[in-house]
């Protein structure tokens, strides 16, 4: 960099790497993530680190932007095509939050199968005699079937964890030939009808939007649970709510939602056996540090004229 560049952060990053970025760049943290705020700040920035949904036309206001880096993996936050048309390289951090998301999935599975939160609450409020029988219907996950929708880095690592827990794993993927030994390819019908746990971890695109629909949910076992850590629109939320209220499935965990943030007034708040979290599957102290480190290293490299392997639109550099 021949001059001191200006980098916009849509949200705060780990303090250690904010400081590291500040040593070579002027750093601005957006006060909020409203479209008008981000578009107002981007005009004189050279770099952008993204942790929120960008407005589709944000790059119309970017007059000297040279690098965009996703603080994470999912690219649906960024209008990549628009960046490409403007010749702006976009990078993400593949695998940076895989461990965190896999552990979230396992935690959600045990939340439903062992019901420890419910038992703890009953023990504290109603005593030993009332709490003890709540363990009787709990189930073990060994020898049950895990269905994974989307077999990328998260699906692959989750399958390994499931194998260690003696679960059988099947997967719905566009590349069945790449599945490892011990993971069987399944059709959509097979996956929904045979799985005891279904984890949705595919990217959101036109093919996957509404993939988990009312018909899919109707095929699930009564004891099955569904975990969505992909994106809200991949799953028909209404179908899940209806199935849970009718007792047709055992539970669901939603970390992602149709509209974010949730207001507290949505129908999901009045639904039984539904675990709600505010898009935090990928967030731990460890993953946040790693994503911040990767974001800063990548944006500094690109601003210094280097071509990094994690640029998703390398054609802009030709």
Tab-separated table of N, CA and C in Angstrom, residues 185-274:
chain	number	residue	atom	x	y	z
A	185	UNK	N	-25.257	-41.969	0.083
A	185	UNK	CA	-26.053	-40.986	-0.645
A	185	UNK	C	-27.532	-41.351	-0.537
A	186	UNK	N	-28.380	-40.337	-0.408
A	186	UNK	CA	-29.814	-40.571	-0.279
A	186	UNK	C	-30.574	-39.580	-1.146
A	187	UNK	N	-31.716	-39.989	-1.621
A	187	UNK	CA	-32.613	-39.064	-2.282
A	187	UNK	C	-33.285	-38.205	-1.208
A	188	UNK	N	-33.959	-37.174	-1.648
A	188	UNK	CA	-34.670	-36.311	-0.695
A	188	UNK	C	-35.722	-37.110	0.070
A	189	UNK	N	-36.464	-37.949	-0.630
A	189	UNK	CA	-37.492	-38.759	0.022
A	189	UNK	C	-36.874	-39.719	1.030
A	190	UNK	N	-35.788	-40.372	0.653
A	190	UNK	CA	-35.122	-41.305	1.564
A	190	UNK	C	-34.613	-40.581	2.802
A	191	UNK	N	-34.015	-39.426	2.603
A	191	UNK	CA	-33.430	-38.718	3.742
A	191	UNK	C	-34.507	-38.296	4.738
A	192	UNK	N	-35.594	-37.732	4.245
A	192	UNK	CA	-36.626	-37.254	5.174
A	192	UNK	C	-37.390	-38.388	5.840
A	193	UNK	N	-37.544	-39.483	5.164
A	193	UNK	CA	-38.321	-40.580	5.741
A	193	UNK	C	-37.498	-41.495	6.636
A	194	UNK	N	-36.172	-41.532	6.464
A	194	UNK	CA	-35.335	-42.463	7.203
A	194	UNK	C	-34.572	-41.832	8.362
A	195	UNK	N	-34.412	-40.529	8.364
A	195	UNK	CA	-33.539	-39.881	9.354
A	195	UNK	C	-34.234	-39.658	10.685
A	196	UNK	N	-33.461	-39.830	11.750
A	196	UNK	CA	-33.913	-39.478	13.091
A	196	UNK	C	-33.529	-38.038	13.435
A	197	UNK	N	-32.442	-37.582	12.847
A	197	UNK	CA	-31.993	-36.193	12.975
A	197	UNK	C	-31.670	-35.695	11.576
A	198	UNK	N	-32.181	-34.524	11.221
A	198	UNK	CA	-31.881	-33.914	9.923
A	198	UNK	C	-31.198	-32.583	10.181
A	199	UNK	N	-30.027	-32.400	9.587
A	199	UNK	CA	-29.303	-31.137	9.714
A	199	UNK	C	-29.238	-30.486	8.333
A	200	UNK	N	-29.738	-29.266	8.256
A	200	UNK	CA	-29.740	-28.512	7.000
A	200	UNK	C	-28.532	-27.587	7.013
A	201	UNK	N	-27.558	-27.863	6.155
A	201	UNK	CA	-26.336	-27.048	6.128
A	201	UNK	C	-25.886	-26.743	4.710
A	202	UNK	N	-26.852	-26.602	3.810
A	202	UNK	CA	-26.543	-26.263	2.421
A	202	UNK	C	-26.553	-24.746	2.241
A	203	UNK	N	-25.919	-24.225	1.189
A	203	UNK	CA	-26.001	-22.790	0.932
A	203	UNK	C	-27.387	-22.403	0.433
A	204	UNK	N	-27.729	-21.152	0.585
A	204	UNK	CA	-28.990	-20.640	0.056
A	204	UNK	C	-28.780	-20.177	-1.379
A	205	UNK	N	-29.529	-20.766	-2.283
A	205	UNK	CA	-29.535	-20.319	-3.679
A	205	UNK	C	-30.924	-20.634	-4.242
A	206	UNK	N	-31.111	-20.419	-5.518
A	206	UNK	CA	-32.436	-20.639	-6.095
A	206	UNK	C	-32.834	-22.108	-6.074
A	207	UNK	N	-31.866	-23.009	-6.070
A	207	UNK	CA	-32.165	-24.437	-6.013
A	207	UNK	C	-32.586	-24.872	-4.616
A	208	UNK	N	-32.035	-24.234	-3.593
A	208	UNK	CA	-32.297	-24.689	-2.219
A	208	UNK	C	-33.369	-23.868	-1.506
A	209	UNK	N	-33.757	-22.738	-2.061
A	209	UNK	CA	-34.800	-21.924	-1.424
A	209	UNK	C	-36.095	-22.749	-1.328
A	210	UNK	N	-36.619	-22.908	-0.105
A	210	UNK	CA	-37.819	-23.698	0.095
A	210	UNK	C	-37.619	-25.194	-0.062
A	211	UNK	N	-36.378	-25.658	0.009
A	211	UNK	CA	-36.082	-27.078	-0.170
A	211	UNK	C	-36.808	-27.943	0.862
A	212	UNK	N	-36.811	-27.490	2.103
A	212	UNK	CA	-37.516	-28.216	3.162
A	212	UNK	C	-38.937	-27.649	3.217
A	213	UNK	N	-39.823	-28.276	2.466
A	213	UNK	CA	-41.180	-27.769	2.334
A	213	UNK	C	-42.173	-28.639	3.116
A	214	UNK	N	-43.444	-28.332	2.984
A	214	UNK	CA	-44.466	-29.056	3.727
A	214	UNK	C	-44.448	-30.544	3.403
A	215	UNK	N	-44.244	-30.875	2.136
A	215	UNK	CA	-44.206	-32.285	1.750
A	215	UNK	C	-43.019	-32.999	2.396
A	216	UNK	N	-41.884	-32.336	2.430
A	216	UNK	CA	-40.696	-32.929	3.055
A	216	UNK	C	-40.943	-33.196	4.533
A	217	UNK	N	-41.478	-32.204	5.228
A	217	UNK	CA	-41.719	-32.329	6.667
A	217	UNK	C	-42.730	-33.443	6.948
A	218	UNK	N	-43.690	-33.607	6.051
A	218	UNK	CA	-44.711	-34.646	6.257
A	218	UNK	C	-44.126	-36.044	6.212
A	219	UNK	N	-42.946	-36.200	5.609
A	219	UNK	CA	-42.310	-37.512	5.518
A	219	UNK	C	-41.464	-37.853	6.736
A	220	UNK	N	-41.232	-36.894	7.628
A	220	UNK	CA	-40.364	-37.128	8.775
A	220	UNK	C	-40.993	-38.067	9.790
A	221	UNK	N	-40.142	-38.792	10.492
A	221	UNK	CA	-40.593	-39.680	11.561
A	221	UNK	C	-41.164	-38.864	12.727
A	222	UNK	N	-42.081	-39.420	13.492
A	222	UNK	CA	-42.632	-38.697	14.649
A	222	UNK	C	-41.578	-38.338	15.698
A	223	UNK	N	-40.496	-39.144	15.777
A	223	UNK	CA	-39.465	-38.869	16.779
A	223	UNK	C	-38.307	-38.054	16.212
A	224	UNK	N	-38.433	-37.602	14.961
A	224	UNK	CA	-37.320	-36.917	14.297
A	224	UNK	C	-37.221	-35.459	14.719
A	225	UNK	N	-36.005	-34.938	14.644
A	225	UNK	CA	-35.773	-33.509	14.873
A	225	UNK	C	-35.058	-32.931	13.658
A	226	UNK	N	-35.263	-31.641	13.439
A	226	UNK	CA	-34.620	-30.939	12.329
A	226	UNK	C	-33.842	-29.759	12.862
A	227	UNK	N	-32.629	-29.564	12.357
A	227	UNK	CA	-31.762	-28.466	12.782
A	227	UNK	C	-31.401	-27.659	11.549
A	228	UNK	N	-31.706	-26.377	11.557
A	228	UNK	CA	-31.379	-25.519	10.419
A	228	UNK	C	-30.275	-24.550	10.801
A	229	UNK	N	-29.078	-24.784	10.231
A	229	UNK	CA	-27.975	-23.841	10.421
A	229	UNK	C	-27.528	-23.308	9.067
A	230	UNK	N	-28.391	-23.442	8.053
A	230	UNK	CA	-28.084	-22.958	6.710
A	230	UNK	C	-28.502	-21.494	6.593
A	231	UNK	N	-29.680	-21.259	6.069
A	231	UNK	CA	-30.308	-19.949	6.008
A	231	UNK	C	-31.803	-20.148	6.173
A	232	UNK	N	-32.496	-19.164	6.738
A	232	UNK	CA	-33.914	-19.295	7.016
A	232	UNK	C	-34.751	-19.722	5.830
A	233	UNK	N	-34.614	-19.083	4.664
A	233	UNK	CA	-35.487	-19.401	3.533
A	233	UNK	C	-35.300	-20.797	2.939
A	234	UNK	N	-34.293	-21.549	3.369
A	234	UNK	CA	-34.165	-22.934	2.904
A	234	UNK	C	-35.303	-23.785	3.471
A	235	UNK	N	-35.824	-23.398	4.619
A	235	UNK	CA	-36.850	-24.177	5.320
A	235	UNK	C	-38.164	-23.398	5.349
A	236	UNK	N	-39.253	-24.095	5.094
A	236	UNK	CA	-40.586	-23.521	5.225
A	236	UNK	C	-40.933	-23.483	6.717
A	237	UNK	N	-40.762	-22.322	7.319
A	237	UNK	CA	-40.972	-22.187	8.761
A	237	UNK	C	-42.390	-22.562	9.164
A	238	UNK	N	-43.361	-22.173	8.372
A	238	UNK	CA	-44.756	-22.480	8.689
A	238	UNK	C	-44.979	-23.984	8.752
A	239	UNK	N	-44.361	-24.735	7.845
A	239	UNK	CA	-44.513	-26.189	7.843
A	239	UNK	C	-43.938	-26.802	9.115
A	240	UNK	N	-42.813	-26.273	9.575
A	240	UNK	CA	-42.207	-26.766	10.817
A	240	UNK	C	-43.102	-26.454	12.009
A	241	UNK	N	-43.610	-25.231	12.071
A	241	UNK	CA	-44.495	-24.845	13.177
A	241	UNK	C	-45.729	-25.733	13.220
A	242	UNK	N	-46.339	-25.934	12.069
A	242	UNK	CA	-47.555	-26.758	12.013
A	242	UNK	C	-47.270	-28.185	12.471
A	243	UNK	N	-46.139	-28.743	12.027
A	243	UNK	CA	-45.790	-30.116	12.403
A	243	UNK	C	-45.516	-30.232	13.893
A	244	UNK	N	-44.844	-29.238	14.468
A	244	UNK	CA	-44.549	-29.260	15.901
A	244	UNK	C	-45.825	-29.115	16.724
A	245	UNK	N	-46.689	-28.222	16.322
A	245	UNK	CA	-47.928	-28.019	17.076
A	245	UNK	C	-48.846	-29.237	16.998
A	246	UNK	N	-48.760	-29.962	15.886
A	246	UNK	CA	-49.585	-31.163	15.729
A	246	UNK	C	-48.916	-32.398	16.311
A	247	UNK	N	-47.689	-32.257	16.820
A	247	UNK	CA	-46.971	-33.392	17.380
A	247	UNK	C	-46.498	-34.385	16.343
A	248	UNK	N	-46.340	-33.931	15.101
A	248	UNK	CA	-45.947	-34.847	14.033
A	248	UNK	C	-44.443	-35.056	13.954
A	249	UNK	N	-43.671	-34.146	14.531
A	249	UNK	CA	-42.229	-34.333	14.680
A	249	UNK	C	-41.867	-33.977	16.115
A	250	UNK	N	-40.673	-34.422	16.545
A	250	UNK	CA	-40.322	-34.290	17.968
A	250	UNK	C	-39.729	-32.934	18.325
A	251	UNK	N	-39.070	-32.282	17.372
A	251	UNK	CA	-38.444	-31.015	17.713
A	251	UNK	C	-37.744	-30.396	16.525
A	252	UNK	N	-37.378	-29.136	16.686
A	252	UNK	CA	-36.614	-28.437	15.659
A	252	UNK	C	-35.761	-27.375	16.336
A	253	UNK	N	-34.605	-27.123	15.752
A	253	UNK	CA	-33.728	-26.041	16.194
A	253	UNK	C	-33.512	-25.112	15.019
A	254	UNK	N	-33.753	-23.823	15.238
A	254	UNK	CA	-33.572	-22.821	14.184
A	254	UNK	C	-32.584	-21.766	14.668
A	255	UNK	N	-31.423	-21.744	14.034
A	255	UNK	CA	-30.442	-20.700	14.334
A	255	UNK	C	-30.544	-19.569	13.319
A	256	UNK	N	-31.184	-19.845	12.190
A	256	UNK	CA	-31.353	-18.859	11.125
A	256	UNK	C	-32.841	-18.719	10.836
A	257	UNK	N	-33.232	-17.544	10.334
A	257	UNK	CA	-34.646	-17.224	10.273
A	257	UNK	C	-34.980	-16.482	8.984
A	258	UNK	N	-36.259	-16.469	8.629
A	258	UNK	CA	-36.689	-15.843	7.381
A	258	UNK	C	-36.311	-14.371	7.333
A	259	UNK	N	-36.534	-13.687	8.440
A	259	UNK	CA	-36.137	-12.279	8.577
A	259	UNK	C	-35.323	-12.145	9.859
A	260	UNK	N	-34.191	-11.478	9.749
A	260	UNK	CA	-33.335	-11.290	10.915
A	260	UNK	C	-33.050	-9.805	11.099
A	261	UNK	N	-33.021	-9.335	12.375
A	261	UNK	CA	-33.264	-10.089	13.605
A	261	UNK	C	-34.744	-10.349	13.831
A	262	UNK	N	-35.028	-11.327	14.679
A	262	UNK	CA	-36.404	-11.594	15.074
A	262	UNK	C	-36.905	-10.464	15.968
A	263	UNK	N	-38.180	-10.137	15.816
A	263	UNK	CA	-38.767	-9.053	16.619
A	263	UNK	C	-39.307	-9.543	17.950
A	264	UNK	N	-39.571	-10.853	18.049
A	264	UNK	CA	-40.213	-11.404	19.232
A	264	UNK	C	-41.698	-11.636	19.034
A	265	UNK	N	-42.227	-11.183	17.903
A	265	UNK	CA	-43.649	-11.329	17.628
A	265	UNK	C	-43.966	-12.445	16.640
A	266	UNK	N	-42.945	-13.075	16.093
A	266	UNK	CA	-43.144	-14.107	15.080
A	266	UNK	C	-43.806	-15.351	15.664
A	267	UNK	N	-44.506	-16.127	14.829
A	267	UNK	CA	-45.184	-17.350	15.303
A	267	UNK	C	-44.247	-18.368	15.937
A	268	UNK	N	-42.963	-18.314	15.624
A	268	UNK	CA	-42.028	-19.289	16.209
A	268	UNK	C	-41.954	-19.168	17.726
A	269	UNK	N	-42.288	-17.990	18.257
A	269	UNK	CA	-42.196	-17.791	19.703
A	269	UNK	C	-43.341	-18.458	20.454
A	270	UNK	N	-44.324	-18.912	19.720
A	270	UNK	CA	-45.461	-19.593	20.350
A	270	UNK	C	-45.551	-21.017	19.816
A	271	UNK	N	-44.416	-21.687	19.788
A	271	UNK	CA	-44.366	-23.032	19.204
A	271	UNK	C	-43.653	-23.978	20.158
A	272	UNK	N	-44.224	-25.149	20.429
A	272	UNK	CA	-43.587	-26.094	21.351
A	272	UNK	C	-42.399	-26.805	20.707
A	273	UNK	N	-41.483	-27.250	21.549
A	273	UNK	CA	-40.351	-28.084	21.113
A	273	UNK	C	-39.532	-27.446	19.995
A	274	UNK	N	-39.416	-26.110	20.069
A	274	UNK	CA	-38.644	-25.372	19.073
A	274	UNK	C	-37.552	-24.595	19.787
